[in-house]
């Protein structure tokens, strides 16, 4: 499942329910997590018993900062889908075996980094289990389930390039020509999304910027125009919490990037390059600025799941 970057993000203000009204353009990039799903037990996924009772087991290859078990968003997604399609908690009859759905997560997307890592995992779990259990929900139905899990999850169900409004859950795919080369600067110290929005309420002002320039650059495949149009209202809040991020963004520009911006709530900073070779060169010039940096490609399409 690919991660995402925000090419444009405008915070229109705070809603009565405490969430923020957004306008954002998102695109998947080629840093990804892998979710695999398989069924163990005596019954097949299509058997009525498998659809009625089920054990759910979750394992992961990830650092300690990734929530385990029921606190993981992928597990929450699985249980949400279970409730919707009528898959119940397993009940054992003597020594009879019941099927076990095994989810396994391999983590590469940085955690709490503004790249929708947890949302990507939740979307991948929904798609994998929809296939494994034969529940036959279409993408629109899965996006409805995803919207109950988090703002970025509906986008991650489809991936590609999209314009999102509201709290980020109202999604419309947009035309994107060309491929884009990025240097992704990753900090090991995460940045809490709620903390960034609280800081925005203190130091930011509701945005009036429009995504037109970004959308036009995507339509024409103009990387230079896209670099100039990158925009994120949450930068002011991220910079107030982590002033070094402003320096890192500026260092990207000094290193020759076409544009650079904090992705989402940060602390990841992404820089657009003119070509694959240019991205390598910019990354080399940025050695030591970030804890980790990667060259990535966008748009990376939607999720590709391993079922086995």
Tab-separated table of C-alpha atoms in Angstrom:
chain	number	residue	atom	x	y	z
A	1	UNK	CA	0.000	0.000	0.000
A	2	UNK	CA	1.587	3.315	-1.059
A	3	UNK	CA	1.989	6.315	1.214
A	4	UNK	CA	0.690	9.766	0.303
A	5	UNK	CA	1.872	13.344	0.098
A	6	UNK	CA	-0.226	16.492	0.222
A	7	UNK	CA	0.588	18.620	-2.807
A	8	UNK	CA	-1.844	21.259	-1.601
A	9	UNK	CA	-3.537	21.679	1.785
A	10	UNK	CA	-5.702	24.592	2.874
A	11	UNK	CA	-7.332	24.663	6.306
A	12	UNK	CA	-10.587	26.589	5.961
A	13	UNK	CA	-11.377	26.703	9.659
A	14	UNK	CA	-12.603	24.675	12.603
A	15	UNK	CA	-16.009	23.010	12.465
A	16	UNK	CA	-18.529	22.837	15.335
A	17	UNK	CA	-17.646	19.140	15.782
A	18	UNK	CA	-14.005	20.043	16.460
A	19	UNK	CA	-12.660	18.806	13.130
A	20	UNK	CA	-11.212	21.153	10.519
A	21	UNK	CA	-12.619	21.941	7.100
A	22	UNK	CA	-9.986	21.141	4.471
A	23	UNK	CA	-9.260	21.435	0.788
A	24	UNK	CA	-6.363	19.199	-0.190
A	25	UNK	CA	-4.794	17.538	-3.207
A	26	UNK	CA	-3.224	14.184	-2.357
A	27	UNK	CA	-1.098	11.798	-4.367
A	28	UNK	CA	0.309	8.363	-3.641
A	29	UNK	CA	4.084	7.922	-3.615
A	30	UNK	CA	6.180	4.794	-3.894
A	31	UNK	CA	7.160	4.385	-0.240
A	32	UNK	CA	4.833	1.627	0.861
A	33	UNK	CA	3.774	-0.807	3.563
A	34	UNK	CA	2.766	-4.388	2.823
A	35	UNK	CA	-0.317	-6.064	4.271
A	36	UNK	CA	-0.825	-9.771	3.662
A	37	UNK	CA	-3.956	-11.723	4.549
A	38	UNK	CA	-4.597	-15.444	4.637
A	39	UNK	CA	-7.119	-17.849	6.080
A	40	UNK	CA	-6.152	-20.822	8.264
A	41	UNK	CA	-8.529	-23.491	9.490
A	42	UNK	CA	-10.775	-26.274	8.295
A	43	UNK	CA	-13.331	-24.098	6.497
A	44	UNK	CA	-12.895	-22.071	3.355
A	45	UNK	CA	-13.604	-18.346	3.349
A	46	UNK	CA	-16.749	-18.949	1.299
A	47	UNK	CA	-18.166	-21.489	3.756
A	48	UNK	CA	-21.049	-20.121	5.868
A	49	UNK	CA	-19.271	-21.161	9.064
A	50	UNK	CA	-16.272	-19.094	8.087
A	51	UNK	CA	-18.496	-16.089	7.558
A	52	UNK	CA	-20.245	-16.558	10.895
A	53	UNK	CA	-17.354	-17.176	13.274
A	54	UNK	CA	-13.751	-16.154	12.856
A	55	UNK	CA	-10.581	-15.659	14.878
A	56	UNK	CA	-8.474	-12.670	13.885
A	57	UNK	CA	-4.705	-12.799	14.389
A	58	UNK	CA	-2.403	-9.846	13.702
A	59	UNK	CA	1.391	-9.742	13.446
A	60	UNK	CA	3.731	-7.029	12.261
A	61	UNK	CA	7.308	-6.219	11.355
A	62	UNK	CA	7.541	-2.693	12.692
A	63	UNK	CA	9.150	-0.558	15.349
A	64	UNK	CA	7.818	-0.147	18.896
A	65	UNK	CA	6.129	3.132	17.944
A	66	UNK	CA	3.583	1.238	15.798
A	67	UNK	CA	0.499	0.321	17.874
A	68	UNK	CA	0.086	-3.446	18.352
A	69	UNK	CA	-3.058	-5.538	18.425
A	70	UNK	CA	-6.410	-3.849	18.744
A	71	UNK	CA	-4.870	-0.370	18.847
A	72	UNK	CA	-3.534	-0.752	15.312
A	73	UNK	CA	-5.680	0.950	12.670
A	74	UNK	CA	-5.446	-2.100	10.386
A	75	UNK	CA	-6.990	-4.263	13.136
A	76	UNK	CA	-9.672	-1.663	13.783
A	77	UNK	CA	-10.455	-1.712	10.063
A	78	UNK	CA	-10.736	-5.499	10.106
A	79	UNK	CA	-13.133	-5.440	13.038
A	80	UNK	CA	-15.176	-2.666	11.402
A	81	UNK	CA	-15.580	-4.808	8.299
A	82	UNK	CA	-16.391	-7.859	10.442
A	83	UNK	CA	-19.280	-5.998	12.024
A	84	UNK	CA	-20.581	-4.740	8.700
A	85	UNK	CA	-20.637	-8.080	6.875
A	86	UNK	CA	-21.645	-10.270	9.807
A	87	UNK	CA	-18.380	-12.050	10.589
A	88	UNK	CA	-18.496	-12.773	14.316
A	89	UNK	CA	-15.969	-13.527	17.012
A	90	UNK	CA	-15.031	-17.197	16.902
A	91	UNK	CA	-16.848	-19.713	19.096
A	92	UNK	CA	-15.337	-23.137	19.497
A	93	UNK	CA	-17.326	-26.367	19.631
A	94	UNK	CA	-15.210	-28.812	21.570
A	95	UNK	CA	-12.031	-29.474	19.617
A	96	UNK	CA	-13.453	-28.331	16.285
A	97	UNK	CA	-11.261	-25.909	14.419
A	98	UNK	CA	-12.545	-22.529	13.359
A	99	UNK	CA	-10.994	-20.475	10.603
A	100	UNK	CA	-8.436	-17.855	11.538
A	101	UNK	CA	-7.807	-14.765	9.452
A	102	UNK	CA	-4.156	-13.809	9.740
A	103	UNK	CA	-3.120	-10.264	8.933
A	104	UNK	CA	0.558	-9.408	8.702
A	105	UNK	CA	1.958	-5.888	8.336
A	106	UNK	CA	5.433	-5.022	7.101
A	107	UNK	CA	6.107	-1.367	7.834
A	108	UNK	CA	8.184	1.035	5.712
A	109	UNK	CA	6.090	4.197	5.762
A	110	UNK	CA	7.322	6.395	8.636
A	111	UNK	CA	5.015	6.688	11.645
A	112	UNK	CA	3.209	9.946	12.545
A	113	UNK	CA	4.962	11.581	9.606
A	114	UNK	CA	2.173	13.146	7.541
A	115	UNK	CA	2.277	10.336	4.962
A	116	UNK	CA	-0.888	8.428	5.962
A	117	UNK	CA	0.941	5.293	7.075
A	118	UNK	CA	-1.762	4.088	9.454
A	119	UNK	CA	-4.499	5.057	7.005
A	120	UNK	CA	-2.750	3.123	4.246
A	121	UNK	CA	-2.613	0.030	6.449
A	122	UNK	CA	-6.310	0.322	7.305
A	123	UNK	CA	-7.257	0.677	3.638
A	124	UNK	CA	-5.105	-2.305	2.704
A	125	UNK	CA	-6.754	-4.407	5.411
A	126	UNK	CA	-10.232	-3.491	4.147
A	127	UNK	CA	-9.356	-4.401	0.558
A	128	UNK	CA	-7.559	-7.610	1.480
A	129	UNK	CA	-10.316	-8.915	3.731
A	130	UNK	CA	-13.048	-7.925	1.300
A	131	UNK	CA	-11.311	-10.179	-1.210
A	132	UNK	CA	-10.401	-12.950	1.220
A	133	UNK	CA	-13.865	-13.210	2.742
A	134	UNK	CA	-15.668	-12.825	-0.580
A	135	UNK	CA	-17.849	-10.037	0.789
A	136	UNK	CA	-17.987	-8.342	-2.638
A	137	UNK	CA	-18.208	-4.737	-1.445
A	138	UNK	CA	-17.327	-2.260	-4.195
A	139	UNK	CA	-14.821	0.579	-3.742
A	140	UNK	CA	-17.532	3.113	-2.914
A	141	UNK	CA	-18.866	0.892	-0.134
A	142	UNK	CA	-15.357	0.326	1.173
A	143	UNK	CA	-14.743	4.073	1.180
A	144	UNK	CA	-17.863	4.500	3.319
A	145	UNK	CA	-16.393	2.042	5.831
A	146	UNK	CA	-13.025	3.783	5.561
A	147	UNK	CA	-14.526	7.196	6.352
A	148	UNK	CA	-15.465	5.927	9.811
A	149	UNK	CA	-11.814	5.092	10.522
A	150	UNK	CA	-10.005	8.311	9.615
A	151	UNK	CA	-9.761	11.228	7.214
A	152	UNK	CA	-7.092	9.770	4.893
A	153	UNK	CA	-8.413	6.200	4.786
A	154	UNK	CA	-10.994	6.737	1.977
A	155	UNK	CA	-8.287	8.194	-0.291
A	156	UNK	CA	-5.971	5.273	0.467
A	157	UNK	CA	-8.648	2.786	-0.631
A	158	UNK	CA	-8.306	4.119	-4.181
A	159	UNK	CA	-4.957	5.919	-4.293
A	160	UNK	CA	-3.686	7.819	-7.316
A	161	UNK	CA	-4.326	11.573	-7.284
A	162	UNK	CA	-7.390	13.143	-5.692
A	163	UNK	CA	-8.969	16.358	-4.490
A	164	UNK	CA	-10.465	16.013	-1.013
A	165	UNK	CA	-12.778	18.397	0.812
A	166	UNK	CA	-14.702	18.501	4.089
A	167	UNK	CA	-12.661	16.699	6.731
A	168	UNK	CA	-10.750	15.034	3.905
A	169	UNK	CA	-13.195	12.184	3.337
A	170	UNK	CA	-15.049	13.615	0.301
A	171	UNK	CA	-12.847	12.390	-2.549
A	172	UNK	CA	-12.789	13.168	-6.275
A	173	UNK	CA	-10.119	11.681	-8.540
A	174	UNK	CA	-8.312	14.275	-10.672
A	175	UNK	CA	-6.405	14.058	-13.931
A	176	UNK	CA	-2.659	13.675	-13.591
A	177	UNK	CA	-0.224	13.442	-16.494
A	178	UNK	CA	3.419	12.522	-16.148
A	179	UNK	CA	5.503	11.034	-13.380
A	180	UNK	CA	7.064	13.027	-10.576
A	181	UNK	CA	10.338	12.455	-8.762
A	182	UNK	CA	10.641	13.267	-5.081
A	183	UNK	CA	13.168	13.361	-2.312
A	184	UNK	CA	11.393	12.498	0.923
A	185	UNK	CA	13.067	13.803	4.077
A	186	UNK	CA	12.041	11.754	7.100
A	187	UNK	CA	12.546	12.582	10.790
A	188	UNK	CA	12.624	9.784	13.346
A	189	UNK	CA	10.871	11.984	15.921
A	190	UNK	CA	7.152	11.861	15.055
A	191	UNK	CA	4.809	14.824	15.129
A	192	UNK	CA	1.305	14.348	16.506
A	193	UNK	CA	-1.440	15.353	14.074
A	194	UNK	CA	-3.769	16.590	16.872
A	195	UNK	CA	-0.895	18.669	18.282
A	196	UNK	CA	-0.285	20.275	14.889
A	197	UNK	CA	-3.962	21.182	14.499
A	198	UNK	CA	-4.041	22.615	18.024
A	199	UNK	CA	-0.999	24.724	17.136
A	200	UNK	CA	-2.702	25.832	13.930
A	201	UNK	CA	-5.698	27.035	15.929
A	202	UNK	CA	-3.273	29.160	17.983
A	203	UNK	CA	-0.876	30.503	15.335
A	204	UNK	CA	-2.541	29.931	11.961
A	205	UNK	CA	-5.319	31.672	10.086
A	206	UNK	CA	-8.015	30.024	7.934
A	207	UNK	CA	-6.664	29.585	4.425
A	208	UNK	CA	-7.912	31.272	1.296
A	209	UNK	CA	-5.532	29.629	-1.191
A	210	UNK	CA	-7.091	27.588	-3.991
A	211	UNK	CA	-5.719	24.381	-5.552
A	212	UNK	CA	-6.094	25.592	-9.150
A	213	UNK	CA	-2.361	25.994	-9.852
A	214	UNK	CA	-1.581	22.496	-8.534
A	215	UNK	CA	-4.438	20.941	-10.507
A	216	UNK	CA	-3.368	22.730	-13.699
A	217	UNK	CA	0.244	21.595	-13.275
A	218	UNK	CA	-0.924	18.003	-12.814
A	219	UNK	CA	-3.165	18.184	-15.871
A	220	UNK	CA	-0.294	19.393	-18.054
A	221	UNK	CA	2.445	17.299	-16.468
A	222	UNK	CA	4.493	20.420	-15.709
A	223	UNK	CA	6.875	19.533	-12.867
A	224	UNK	CA	8.334	23.035	-12.616
A	225	UNK	CA	4.868	24.579	-12.256
A	226	UNK	CA	3.912	21.933	-9.689
A	227	UNK	CA	7.004	22.670	-7.631
A	228	UNK	CA	6.140	26.366	-7.565
A	229	UNK	CA	2.512	25.644	-6.562
A	230	UNK	CA	3.135	23.282	-3.621
A	231	UNK	CA	1.286	24.652	-0.589
A	232	UNK	CA	0.420	23.611	2.965
A	233	UNK	CA	-1.353	25.838	5.506
A	234	UNK	CA	-0.227	23.500	8.300
A	235	UNK	CA	3.418	24.413	7.751
A	236	UNK	CA	3.094	27.423	10.050
A	237	UNK	CA	1.951	25.119	12.878
A	238	UNK	CA	4.567	22.449	12.155
A	239	UNK	CA	7.292	25.117	12.102
A	240	UNK	CA	6.102	26.533	15.421
A	241	UNK	CA	6.498	23.104	17.010
A	242	UNK	CA	9.641	22.082	15.132
A	243	UNK	CA	11.533	25.166	13.847
A	244	UNK	CA	14.190	22.980	12.218
A	245	UNK	CA	11.636	21.879	9.636
A	246	UNK	CA	11.609	25.372	8.133
A	247	UNK	CA	15.398	25.168	7.801
A	248	UNK	CA	15.103	21.741	6.188
A	249	UNK	CA	12.539	22.966	3.669
A	250	UNK	CA	14.744	25.930	2.791
A	251	UNK	CA	17.774	23.654	2.493
A	252	UNK	CA	15.899	21.595	-0.109
A	253	UNK	CA	15.305	24.746	-2.148
A	254	UNK	CA	18.955	25.759	-1.802
A	255	UNK	CA	19.899	22.255	-2.997
A	256	UNK	CA	18.070	22.868	-6.272
A	257	UNK	CA	14.635	21.320	-5.696
A	258	UNK	CA	11.799	22.648	-7.859
A	259	UNK	CA	9.730	23.059	-4.707
A	260	UNK	CA	9.520	21.724	-1.167
A	261	UNK	CA	6.726	21.467	1.373
A	262	UNK	CA	5.794	19.764	4.624
A	263	UNK	CA	3.494	16.822	3.858
A	264	UNK	CA	0.258	16.843	5.813
A	265	UNK	CA	0.869	17.554	9.485
A	266	UNK	CA	4.576	16.706	9.142
A	267	UNK	CA	7.317	16.250	10.076
A	268	UNK	CA	8.114	14.760	6.653
A	269	UNK	CA	9.322	17.315	4.109
A	270	UNK	CA	9.037	16.408	0.433
A	271	UNK	CA	10.978	18.049	-2.376
A	272	UNK	CA	10.176	17.822	-6.083
A	273	UNK	CA	12.999	17.161	-8.541
A	274	UNK	CA	13.135	17.601	-12.302
A	275	UNK	CA	14.141	13.991	-13.026
A	276	UNK	CA	15.233	10.747	-11.400
A	277	UNK	CA	18.889	11.783	-11.666
A	278	UNK	CA	18.122	15.225	-10.279
A	279	UNK	CA	16.382	13.593	-7.285
A	280	UNK	CA	19.523	11.556	-6.559
A	281	UNK	CA	21.628	14.705	-6.764
A	282	UNK	CA	19.338	16.669	-4.430
A	283	UNK	CA	19.321	13.805	-1.948
A	284	UNK	CA	23.111	13.703	-1.938
A	285	UNK	CA	23.273	17.446	-1.246
A	286	UNK	CA	20.919	16.954	1.716
A	287	UNK	CA	23.030	14.345	3.503
A	288	UNK	CA	22.810	14.831	7.280
A	289	UNK	CA	19.779	17.127	7.242
A	290	UNK	CA	17.257	14.329	7.936
A	291	UNK	CA	17.430	11.086	9.887
A	292	UNK	CA	16.497	9.269	6.691
A	293	UNK	CA	15.796	10.269	3.122
A	294	UNK	CA	14.448	8.368	0.143
A	295	UNK	CA	13.903	8.972	-3.539
A	296	UNK	CA	10.304	8.210	-4.497
A	297	UNK	CA	8.038	8.308	-7.535
A	298	UNK	CA	4.458	9.497	-7.905
A	299	UNK	CA	1.665	8.859	-8.612
A	300	UNK	CA	2.104	5.342	-7.257
A	301	UNK	CA	-1.403	4.094	-8.049
A	302	UNK	CA	-3.559	2.299	-5.537
A	303	UNK	CA	-2.993	-0.592	-3.158
A	304	UNK	CA	-1.566	-3.902	-4.352
A	305	UNK	CA	-2.293	-6.633	-1.825
A	306	UNK	CA	-0.630	-9.973	-1.175
A	307	UNK	CA	-3.172	-12.715	-0.514
A	308	UNK	CA	-1.724	-16.043	0.414
